[in-house]
mmCIF file of C-alpha atoms in Angstrom:
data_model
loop_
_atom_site.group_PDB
_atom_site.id
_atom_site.type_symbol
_atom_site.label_atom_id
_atom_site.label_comp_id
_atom_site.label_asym_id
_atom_site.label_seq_id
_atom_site.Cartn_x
_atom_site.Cartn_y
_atom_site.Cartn_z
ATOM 1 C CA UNK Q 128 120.122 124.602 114.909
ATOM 2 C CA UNK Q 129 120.734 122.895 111.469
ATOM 3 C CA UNK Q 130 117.802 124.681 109.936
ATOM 4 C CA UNK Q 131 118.497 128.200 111.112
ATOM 5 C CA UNK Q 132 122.126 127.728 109.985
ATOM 6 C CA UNK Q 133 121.958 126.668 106.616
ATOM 7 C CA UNK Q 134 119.642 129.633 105.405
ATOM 8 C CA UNK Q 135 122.756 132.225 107.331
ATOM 9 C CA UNK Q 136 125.222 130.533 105.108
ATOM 10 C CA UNK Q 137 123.449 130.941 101.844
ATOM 11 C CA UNK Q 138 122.745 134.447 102.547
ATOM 12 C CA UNK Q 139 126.617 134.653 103.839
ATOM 13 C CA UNK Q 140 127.470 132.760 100.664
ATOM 14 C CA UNK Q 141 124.996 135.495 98.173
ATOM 15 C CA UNK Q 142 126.520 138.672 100.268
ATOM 16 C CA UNK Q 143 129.822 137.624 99.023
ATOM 17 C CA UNK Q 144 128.689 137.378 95.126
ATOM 18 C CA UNK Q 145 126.577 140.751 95.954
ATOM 19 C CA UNK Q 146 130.074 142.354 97.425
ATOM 20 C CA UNK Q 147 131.593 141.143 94.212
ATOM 21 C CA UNK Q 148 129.364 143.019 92.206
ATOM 22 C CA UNK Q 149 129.589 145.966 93.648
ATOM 23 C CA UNK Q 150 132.532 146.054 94.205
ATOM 24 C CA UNK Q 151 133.648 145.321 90.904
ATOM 25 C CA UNK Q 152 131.150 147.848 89.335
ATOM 26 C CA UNK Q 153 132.119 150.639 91.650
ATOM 27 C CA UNK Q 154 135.984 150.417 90.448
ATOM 28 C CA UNK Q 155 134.866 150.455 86.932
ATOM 29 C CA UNK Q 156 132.312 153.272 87.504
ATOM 30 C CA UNK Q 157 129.480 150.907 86.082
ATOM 31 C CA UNK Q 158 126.625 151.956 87.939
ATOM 32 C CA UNK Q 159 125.076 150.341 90.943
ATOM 33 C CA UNK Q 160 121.664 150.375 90.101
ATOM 34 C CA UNK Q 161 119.407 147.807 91.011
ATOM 35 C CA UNK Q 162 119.094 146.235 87.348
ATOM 36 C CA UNK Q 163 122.659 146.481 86.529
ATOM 37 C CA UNK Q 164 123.791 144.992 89.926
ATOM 38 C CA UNK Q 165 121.055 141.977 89.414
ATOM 39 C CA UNK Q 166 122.316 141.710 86.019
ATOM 40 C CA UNK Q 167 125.909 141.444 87.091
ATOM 41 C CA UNK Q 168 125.246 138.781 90.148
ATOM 42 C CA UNK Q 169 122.574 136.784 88.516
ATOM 43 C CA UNK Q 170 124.784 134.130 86.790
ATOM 44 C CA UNK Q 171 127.212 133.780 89.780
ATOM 45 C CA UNK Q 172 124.046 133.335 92.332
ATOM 46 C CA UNK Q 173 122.559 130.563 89.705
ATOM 47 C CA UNK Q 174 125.666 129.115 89.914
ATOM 48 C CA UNK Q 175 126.043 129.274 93.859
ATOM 49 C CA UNK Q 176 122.807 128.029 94.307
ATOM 50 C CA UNK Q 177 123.346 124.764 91.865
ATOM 51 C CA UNK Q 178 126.524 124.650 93.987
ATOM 52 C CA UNK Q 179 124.658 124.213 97.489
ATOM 53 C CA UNK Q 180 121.961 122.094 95.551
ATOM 54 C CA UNK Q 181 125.179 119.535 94.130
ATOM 55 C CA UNK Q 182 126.835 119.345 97.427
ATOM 56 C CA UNK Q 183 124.386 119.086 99.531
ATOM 57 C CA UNK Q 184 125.500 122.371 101.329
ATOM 58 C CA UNK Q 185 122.565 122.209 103.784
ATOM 59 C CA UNK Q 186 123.954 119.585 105.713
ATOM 60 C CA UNK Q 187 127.456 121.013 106.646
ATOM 61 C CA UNK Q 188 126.622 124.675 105.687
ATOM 62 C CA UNK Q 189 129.872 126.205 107.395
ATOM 63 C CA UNK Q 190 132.732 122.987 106.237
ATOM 64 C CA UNK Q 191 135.362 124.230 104.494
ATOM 65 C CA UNK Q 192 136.422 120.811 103.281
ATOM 66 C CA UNK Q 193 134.896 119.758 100.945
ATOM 67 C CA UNK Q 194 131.439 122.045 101.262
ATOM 68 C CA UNK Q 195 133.254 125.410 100.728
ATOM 69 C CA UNK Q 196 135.660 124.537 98.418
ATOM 70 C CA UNK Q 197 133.435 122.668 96.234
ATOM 71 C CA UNK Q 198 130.468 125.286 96.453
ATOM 72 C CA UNK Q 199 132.933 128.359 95.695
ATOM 73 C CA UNK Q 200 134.296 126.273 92.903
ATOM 74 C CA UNK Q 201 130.588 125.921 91.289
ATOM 75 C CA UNK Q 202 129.821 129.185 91.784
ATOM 76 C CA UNK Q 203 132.653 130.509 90.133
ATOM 77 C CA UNK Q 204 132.618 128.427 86.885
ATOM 78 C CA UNK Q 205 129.187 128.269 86.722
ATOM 79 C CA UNK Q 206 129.011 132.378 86.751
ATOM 80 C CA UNK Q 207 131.607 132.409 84.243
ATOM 81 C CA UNK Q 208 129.753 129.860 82.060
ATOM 82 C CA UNK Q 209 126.620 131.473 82.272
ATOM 83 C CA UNK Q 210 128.186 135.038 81.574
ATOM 84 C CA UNK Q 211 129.589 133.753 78.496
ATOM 85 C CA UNK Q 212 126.145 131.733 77.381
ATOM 86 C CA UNK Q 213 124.748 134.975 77.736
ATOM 87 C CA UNK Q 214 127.146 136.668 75.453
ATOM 88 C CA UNK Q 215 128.642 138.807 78.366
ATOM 89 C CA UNK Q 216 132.803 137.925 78.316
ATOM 90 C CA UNK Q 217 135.019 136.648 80.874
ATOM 91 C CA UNK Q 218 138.642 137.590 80.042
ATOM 92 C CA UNK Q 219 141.161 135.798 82.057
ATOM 93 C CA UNK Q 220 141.955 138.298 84.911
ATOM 94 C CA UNK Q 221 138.228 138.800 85.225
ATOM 95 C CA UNK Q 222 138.013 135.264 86.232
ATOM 96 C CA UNK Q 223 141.092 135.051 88.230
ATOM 97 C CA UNK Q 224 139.463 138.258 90.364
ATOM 98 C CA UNK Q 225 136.187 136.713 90.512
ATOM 99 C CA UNK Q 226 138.012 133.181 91.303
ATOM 100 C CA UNK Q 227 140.486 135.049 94.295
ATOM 101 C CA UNK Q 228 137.712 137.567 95.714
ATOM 102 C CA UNK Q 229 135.312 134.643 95.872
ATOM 103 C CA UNK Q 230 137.916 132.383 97.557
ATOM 104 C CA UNK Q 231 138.683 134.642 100.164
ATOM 105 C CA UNK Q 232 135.235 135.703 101.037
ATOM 106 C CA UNK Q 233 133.548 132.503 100.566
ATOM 107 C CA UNK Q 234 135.875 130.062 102.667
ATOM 108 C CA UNK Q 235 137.087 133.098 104.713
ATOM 109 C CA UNK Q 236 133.735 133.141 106.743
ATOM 110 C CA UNK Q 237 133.679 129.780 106.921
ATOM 111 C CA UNK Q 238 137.313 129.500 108.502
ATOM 112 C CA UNK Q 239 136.162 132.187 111.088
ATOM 113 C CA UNK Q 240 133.092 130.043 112.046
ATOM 114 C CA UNK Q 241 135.455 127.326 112.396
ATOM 115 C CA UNK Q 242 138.163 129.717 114.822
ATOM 116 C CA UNK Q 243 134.940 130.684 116.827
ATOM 117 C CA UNK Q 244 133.330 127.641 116.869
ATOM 118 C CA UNK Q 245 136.787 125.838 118.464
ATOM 119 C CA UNK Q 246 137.623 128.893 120.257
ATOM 120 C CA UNK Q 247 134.128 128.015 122.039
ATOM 121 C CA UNK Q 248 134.708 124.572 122.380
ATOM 122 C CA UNK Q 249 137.906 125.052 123.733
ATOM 123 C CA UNK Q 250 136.602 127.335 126.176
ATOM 124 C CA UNK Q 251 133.685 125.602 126.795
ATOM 125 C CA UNK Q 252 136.125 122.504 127.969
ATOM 126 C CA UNK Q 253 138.110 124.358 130.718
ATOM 127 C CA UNK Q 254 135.291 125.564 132.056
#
């Protein structure tokens, strides 16, 4: 179960940055092609990636505490690092948006897996 979950929550963890993106390039009418979406999401799915790879995400994939927190945190000042060392900016409300969108999608799934997976338990116990 372990190894089927782990790959769900990086992709859960990516669709999030990719939502970002888009998002974020639709309301400022940037284009969503291809290129220009990769070049948007590339630094922020670096940075979630070194984020699972320093925590270890594989083992607890869907944790809030501390795997969520501590991946979202990566992943957001690693993007925002890599943006600038690529000579893109980051002005302050860009990274509070990025840091608050990021938050809510990121640990958001991951408190629904946790409803659902006590909801089940709980159910599961009764029965």
């Amino acid at each position: 179960m372990r190894s089927f979950t782990a790959p769900l929550a990086f992709v859960a963890d990516l669709v999030c940055v990719l939502a970002f993106v888009l998002i974020g390039r639709t309301e400022h009418e940037s284009g969503t092609a291809l290129g220009a979406v990769l070049g948007t999401a590339w630094p922020f799915a670096a940075a979630l990636a070194l984020g699972w790879a320093l925590t270890l995400a594989w083992r607890s994939p869907a944790r809030l505490w501390p795997t969520g927190v501590f991946v979202w945190a990566v992943a957001v000042a690693g993007g925002m690092v890599a943006r600038l060392a690529t000579g893109e900016d980051a002005p302050y409300s860009f990274v509070v948006v990025t840091g608050v969108f990021l938050a809510a999608t990121m640990l958001g799934w991951r408190g629904l897996a946790h409803l659902v997976v006590e909801r089940r338990e709980k159910r599961h116990q009764a029965a």
